[in-house]
Tab-separated table of C-alpha atoms in Angstrom:
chain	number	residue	atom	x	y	z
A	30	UNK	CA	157.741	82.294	160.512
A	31	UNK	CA	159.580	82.610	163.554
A	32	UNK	CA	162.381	85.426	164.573
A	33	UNK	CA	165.219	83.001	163.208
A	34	UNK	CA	163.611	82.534	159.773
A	35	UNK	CA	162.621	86.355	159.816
A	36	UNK	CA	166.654	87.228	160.167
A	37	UNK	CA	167.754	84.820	157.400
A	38	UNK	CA	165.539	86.041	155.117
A	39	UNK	CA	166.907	89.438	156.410
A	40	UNK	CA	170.325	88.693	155.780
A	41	UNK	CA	169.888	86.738	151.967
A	42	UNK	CA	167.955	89.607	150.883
A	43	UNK	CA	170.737	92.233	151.529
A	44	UNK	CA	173.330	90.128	150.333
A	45	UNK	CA	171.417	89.400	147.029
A	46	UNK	CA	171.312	93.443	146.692
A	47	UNK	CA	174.227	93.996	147.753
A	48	UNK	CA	173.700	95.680	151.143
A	49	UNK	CA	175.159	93.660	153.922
A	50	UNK	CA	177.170	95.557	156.569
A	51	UNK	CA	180.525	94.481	158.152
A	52	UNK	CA	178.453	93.024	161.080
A	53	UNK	CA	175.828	91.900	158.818
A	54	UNK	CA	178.366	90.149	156.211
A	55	UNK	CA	180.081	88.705	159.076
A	56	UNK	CA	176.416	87.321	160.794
A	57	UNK	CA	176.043	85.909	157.172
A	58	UNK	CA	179.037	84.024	156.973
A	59	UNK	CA	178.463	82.068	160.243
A	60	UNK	CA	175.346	81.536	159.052
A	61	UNK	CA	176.672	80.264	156.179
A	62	UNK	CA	179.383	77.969	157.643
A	63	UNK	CA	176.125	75.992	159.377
A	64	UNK	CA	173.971	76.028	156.294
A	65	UNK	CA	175.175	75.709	152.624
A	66	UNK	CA	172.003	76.532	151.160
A	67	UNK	CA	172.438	80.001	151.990
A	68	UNK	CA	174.750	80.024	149.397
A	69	UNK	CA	172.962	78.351	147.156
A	70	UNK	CA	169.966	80.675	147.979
A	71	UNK	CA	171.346	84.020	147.252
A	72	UNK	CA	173.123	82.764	143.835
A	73	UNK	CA	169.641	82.150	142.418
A	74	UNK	CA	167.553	84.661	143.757
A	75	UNK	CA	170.699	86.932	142.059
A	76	UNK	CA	170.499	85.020	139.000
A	77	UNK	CA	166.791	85.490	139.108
A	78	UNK	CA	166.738	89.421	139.924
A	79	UNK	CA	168.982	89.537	137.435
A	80	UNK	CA	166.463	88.542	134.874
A	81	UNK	CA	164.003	90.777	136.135
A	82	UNK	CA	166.512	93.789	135.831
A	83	UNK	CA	167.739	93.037	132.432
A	84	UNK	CA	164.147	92.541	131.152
A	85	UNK	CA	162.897	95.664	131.865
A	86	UNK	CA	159.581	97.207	131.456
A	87	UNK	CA	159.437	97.157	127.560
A	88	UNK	CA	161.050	93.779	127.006
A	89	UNK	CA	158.305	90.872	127.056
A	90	UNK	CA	158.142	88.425	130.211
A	91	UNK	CA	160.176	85.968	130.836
A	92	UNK	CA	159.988	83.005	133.031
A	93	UNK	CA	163.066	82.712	134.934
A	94	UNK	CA	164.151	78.617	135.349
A	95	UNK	CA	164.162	77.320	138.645
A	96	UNK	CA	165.850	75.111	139.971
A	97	UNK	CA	164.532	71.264	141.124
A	98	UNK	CA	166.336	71.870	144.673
A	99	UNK	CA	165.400	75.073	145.167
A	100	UNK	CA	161.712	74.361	144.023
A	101	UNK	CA	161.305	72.172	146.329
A	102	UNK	CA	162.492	74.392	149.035
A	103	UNK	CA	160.313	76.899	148.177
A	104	UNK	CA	157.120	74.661	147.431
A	105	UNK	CA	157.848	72.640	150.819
A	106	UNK	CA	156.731	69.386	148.972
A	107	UNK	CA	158.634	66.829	151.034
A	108	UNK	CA	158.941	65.450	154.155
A	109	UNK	CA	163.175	65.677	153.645
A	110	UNK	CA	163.030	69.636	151.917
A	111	UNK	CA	162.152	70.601	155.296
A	112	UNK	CA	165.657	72.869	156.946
A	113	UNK	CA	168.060	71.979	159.198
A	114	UNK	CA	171.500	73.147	160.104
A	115	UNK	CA	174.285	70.759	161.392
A	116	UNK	CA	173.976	72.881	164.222
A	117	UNK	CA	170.698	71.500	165.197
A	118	UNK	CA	171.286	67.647	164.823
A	119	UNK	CA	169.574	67.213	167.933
A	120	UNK	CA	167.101	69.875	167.398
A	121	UNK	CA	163.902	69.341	165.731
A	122	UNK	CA	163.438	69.826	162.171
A	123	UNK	CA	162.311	73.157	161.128
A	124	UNK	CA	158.977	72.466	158.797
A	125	UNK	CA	159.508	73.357	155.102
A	126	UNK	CA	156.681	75.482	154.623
A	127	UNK	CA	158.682	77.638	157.640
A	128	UNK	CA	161.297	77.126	155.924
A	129	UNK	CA	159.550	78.448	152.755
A	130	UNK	CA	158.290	81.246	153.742
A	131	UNK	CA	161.757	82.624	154.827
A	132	UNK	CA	162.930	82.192	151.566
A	133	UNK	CA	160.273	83.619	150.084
A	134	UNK	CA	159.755	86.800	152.821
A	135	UNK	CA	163.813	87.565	150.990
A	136	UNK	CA	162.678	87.126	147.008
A	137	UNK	CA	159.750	89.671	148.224
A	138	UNK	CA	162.528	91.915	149.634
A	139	UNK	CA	165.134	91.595	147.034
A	140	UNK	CA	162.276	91.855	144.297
A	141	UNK	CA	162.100	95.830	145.474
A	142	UNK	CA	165.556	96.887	144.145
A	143	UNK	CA	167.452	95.160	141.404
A	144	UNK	CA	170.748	96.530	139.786
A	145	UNK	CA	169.721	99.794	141.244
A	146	UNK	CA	166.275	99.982	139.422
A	147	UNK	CA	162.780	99.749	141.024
A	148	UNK	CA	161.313	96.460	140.194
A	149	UNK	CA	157.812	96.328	140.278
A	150	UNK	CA	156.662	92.321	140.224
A	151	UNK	CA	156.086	90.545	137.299
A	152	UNK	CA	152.429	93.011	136.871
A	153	UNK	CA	154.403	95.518	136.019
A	154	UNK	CA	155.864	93.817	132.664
A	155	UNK	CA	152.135	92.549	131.659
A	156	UNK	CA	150.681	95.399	129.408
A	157	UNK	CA	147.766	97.104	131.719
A	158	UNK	CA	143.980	96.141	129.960
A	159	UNK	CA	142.031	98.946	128.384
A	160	UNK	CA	139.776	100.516	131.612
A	161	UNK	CA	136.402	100.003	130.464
A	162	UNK	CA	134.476	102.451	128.471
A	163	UNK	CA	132.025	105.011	130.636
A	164	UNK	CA	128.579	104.003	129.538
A	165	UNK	CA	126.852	106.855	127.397
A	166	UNK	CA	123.459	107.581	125.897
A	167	UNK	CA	120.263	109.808	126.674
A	168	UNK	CA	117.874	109.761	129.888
A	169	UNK	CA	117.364	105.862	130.794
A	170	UNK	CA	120.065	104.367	129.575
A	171	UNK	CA	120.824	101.492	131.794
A	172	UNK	CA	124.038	102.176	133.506
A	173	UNK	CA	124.755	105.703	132.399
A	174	UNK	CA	124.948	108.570	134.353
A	175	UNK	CA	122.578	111.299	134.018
A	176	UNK	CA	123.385	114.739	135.403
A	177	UNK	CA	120.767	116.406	137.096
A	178	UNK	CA	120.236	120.454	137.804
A	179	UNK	CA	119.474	120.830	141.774
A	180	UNK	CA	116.863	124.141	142.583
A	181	UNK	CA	117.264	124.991	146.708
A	182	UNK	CA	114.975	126.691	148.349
A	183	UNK	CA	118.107	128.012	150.380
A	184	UNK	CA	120.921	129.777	148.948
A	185	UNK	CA	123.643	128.406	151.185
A	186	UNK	CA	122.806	124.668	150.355
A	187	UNK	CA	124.812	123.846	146.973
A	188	UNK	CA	123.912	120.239	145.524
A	189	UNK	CA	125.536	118.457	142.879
A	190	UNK	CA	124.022	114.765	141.871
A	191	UNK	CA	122.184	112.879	138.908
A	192	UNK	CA	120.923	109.205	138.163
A	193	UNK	CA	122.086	106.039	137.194
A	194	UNK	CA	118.872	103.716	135.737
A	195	UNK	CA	118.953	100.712	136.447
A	196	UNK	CA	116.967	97.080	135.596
A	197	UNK	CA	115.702	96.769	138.957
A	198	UNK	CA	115.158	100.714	139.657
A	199	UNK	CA	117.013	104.382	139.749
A	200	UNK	CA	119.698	105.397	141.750
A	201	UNK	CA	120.457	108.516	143.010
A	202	UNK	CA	123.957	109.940	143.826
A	203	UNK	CA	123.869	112.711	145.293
A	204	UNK	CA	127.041	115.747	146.536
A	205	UNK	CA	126.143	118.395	149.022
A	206	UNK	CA	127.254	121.496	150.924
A	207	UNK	CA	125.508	123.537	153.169
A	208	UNK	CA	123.155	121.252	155.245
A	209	UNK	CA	124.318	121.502	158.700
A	210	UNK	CA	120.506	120.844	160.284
A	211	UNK	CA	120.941	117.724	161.698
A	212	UNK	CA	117.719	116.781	160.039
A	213	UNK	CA	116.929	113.703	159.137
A	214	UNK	CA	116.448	114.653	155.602
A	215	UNK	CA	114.017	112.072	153.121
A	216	UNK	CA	115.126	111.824	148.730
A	217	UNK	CA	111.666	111.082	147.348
A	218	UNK	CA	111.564	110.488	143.699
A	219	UNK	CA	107.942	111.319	142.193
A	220	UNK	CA	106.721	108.990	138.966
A	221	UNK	CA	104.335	110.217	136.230
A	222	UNK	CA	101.103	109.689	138.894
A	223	UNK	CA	102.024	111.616	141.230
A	224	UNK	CA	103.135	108.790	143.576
A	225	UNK	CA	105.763	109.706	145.669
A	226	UNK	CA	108.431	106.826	146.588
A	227	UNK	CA	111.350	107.103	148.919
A	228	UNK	CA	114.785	106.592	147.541
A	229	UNK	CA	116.581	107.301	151.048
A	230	UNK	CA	117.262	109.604	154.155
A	231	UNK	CA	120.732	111.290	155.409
A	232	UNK	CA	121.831	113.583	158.387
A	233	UNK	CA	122.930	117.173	157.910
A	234	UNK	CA	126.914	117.633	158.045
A	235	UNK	CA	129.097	120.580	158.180
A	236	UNK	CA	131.452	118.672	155.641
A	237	UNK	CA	130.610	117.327	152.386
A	238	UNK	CA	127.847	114.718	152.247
A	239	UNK	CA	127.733	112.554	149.838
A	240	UNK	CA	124.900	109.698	149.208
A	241	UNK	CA	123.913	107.004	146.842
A	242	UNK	CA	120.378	106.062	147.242
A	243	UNK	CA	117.948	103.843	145.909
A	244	UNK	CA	114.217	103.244	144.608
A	245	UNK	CA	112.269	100.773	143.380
A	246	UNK	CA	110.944	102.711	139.956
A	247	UNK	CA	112.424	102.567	136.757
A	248	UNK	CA	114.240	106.141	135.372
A	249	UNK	CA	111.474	106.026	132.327
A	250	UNK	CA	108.912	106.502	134.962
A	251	UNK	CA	110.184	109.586	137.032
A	252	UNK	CA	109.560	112.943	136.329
A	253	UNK	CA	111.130	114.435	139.899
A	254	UNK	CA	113.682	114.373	142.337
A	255	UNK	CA	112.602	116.442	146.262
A	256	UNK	CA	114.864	116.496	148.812
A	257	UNK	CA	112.892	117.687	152.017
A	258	UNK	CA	113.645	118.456	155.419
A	259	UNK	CA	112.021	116.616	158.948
A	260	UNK	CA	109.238	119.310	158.686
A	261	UNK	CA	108.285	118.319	155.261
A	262	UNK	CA	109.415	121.177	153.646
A	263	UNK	CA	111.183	120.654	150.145
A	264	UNK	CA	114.889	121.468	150.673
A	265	UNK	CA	115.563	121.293	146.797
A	266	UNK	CA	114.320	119.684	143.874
A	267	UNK	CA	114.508	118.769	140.319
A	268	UNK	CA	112.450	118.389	137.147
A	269	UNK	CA	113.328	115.737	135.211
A	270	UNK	CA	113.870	115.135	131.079
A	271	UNK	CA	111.582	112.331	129.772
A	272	UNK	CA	113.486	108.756	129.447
């Protein structure tokens, strides 16, 4: 869309709501005088806002009629939809997907005020769907979170996490304060033999870190979470329930 396009769509977006200065009115009706689908334009995107407004938010949606002319503007499906002003006789034709899009930049435009009210888009007339239920259920459940109780070996560092289980292993998300070393610090989750498998490493932060990590064990076969520091030493830990 080029500046010219950009300014029409300008000008039949205020005049559909009604907001045209003298200058602007007066830019409008010279553009008018070289193109009478301006006209044409702004009586159906009104008709068509109007719709929207009277609808409302509780009233079910509507599909507003269209017009075959101004489809076609809009779509750009011909060779002969594309624009041109008697101006331009000897200028080349405009495309009508340009042409389009102008008309389309001012239905985006006008589709923010209507009658005074905030329209919304047609979204906001669809009833929202239910969000989806949090998934619930003791140690191992695939998918739920599982709070876990943090022991540091230092009293500054405050760390708030748990586990998700999951088919293809555990995941650990993890929310801590208080670890400004720059480390690197190592999550190691320990399984019923002892064997110790790394989940992930982060650096030390003065703000809030926060970390989801992964391991290759299933939740049913973990019995511990250690967070240690470079040196080896375990920066905090937790026991966990049997899954």
């Amino acid at each position: 869309m080029n500046a010219r396009d950009d300014r029409r769509a300008e000008l039949i977006a205020a005049a559909v709501a009604y907001d045209l200065d003298e200058n602007e009115a007066a830019e409008l009706r010279e553009l008018a005088a070289s193109d009478p689908t301006v006209d044409t334009d702004i009586a159906e995107l009104r008709a068509l806002t109007g719709t929207l407004g009277s609808r409302g938010p509780t009233g079910p949606w509507l599909e507003s009629p269209t017009s075959p002319d101004l489809r076609e503007r809009v779509m750009g499906t011909t060779g002969d939809s594309a624009w041109r002003s008697p101006r331009e006789n000897n200028a080349p034709r405009f495309g009508g997907r340009r042409r389009s899009a102008a008309l389309v930049a001012a239905a985006a435009t006008v589709g923010l005020v209507v009658g005074g009210g905030v329209v919304l888009g047609i979204d906001a007339f669809r009833q929202p769907a239910d969000p989806p239920a949090a998934i619930t259920g003791p140690p191992g459940t695939l998918g739920a979170y599982e709070q876990v109780a943090f022991t540091t070996s230092v009293p500054s560092v405050d760390i708030e996490g748990g586990l998700v289980a999951h088919t293809w292993g555990t995941e650990t998300i993890l929310e801590m304060d208080g670890i400004s070393g720059r480390g690197p610090y190592e999550v190691v989750l320990v399984d019923r033999s002892g064997t110790e498998l790394p989940s992930g490493t982060f650096l030390g932060s003065d703000i809030t870190i926060e970390c989801r990590m992964n391991a290759a064990v299933l939740r049913g076969d973990v019995t511990e979470i250690e967070i240690r520091s470079s040196d080896g030493s375990v920066l905090a830990s937790a026991q966990l329930p049997a899954a």
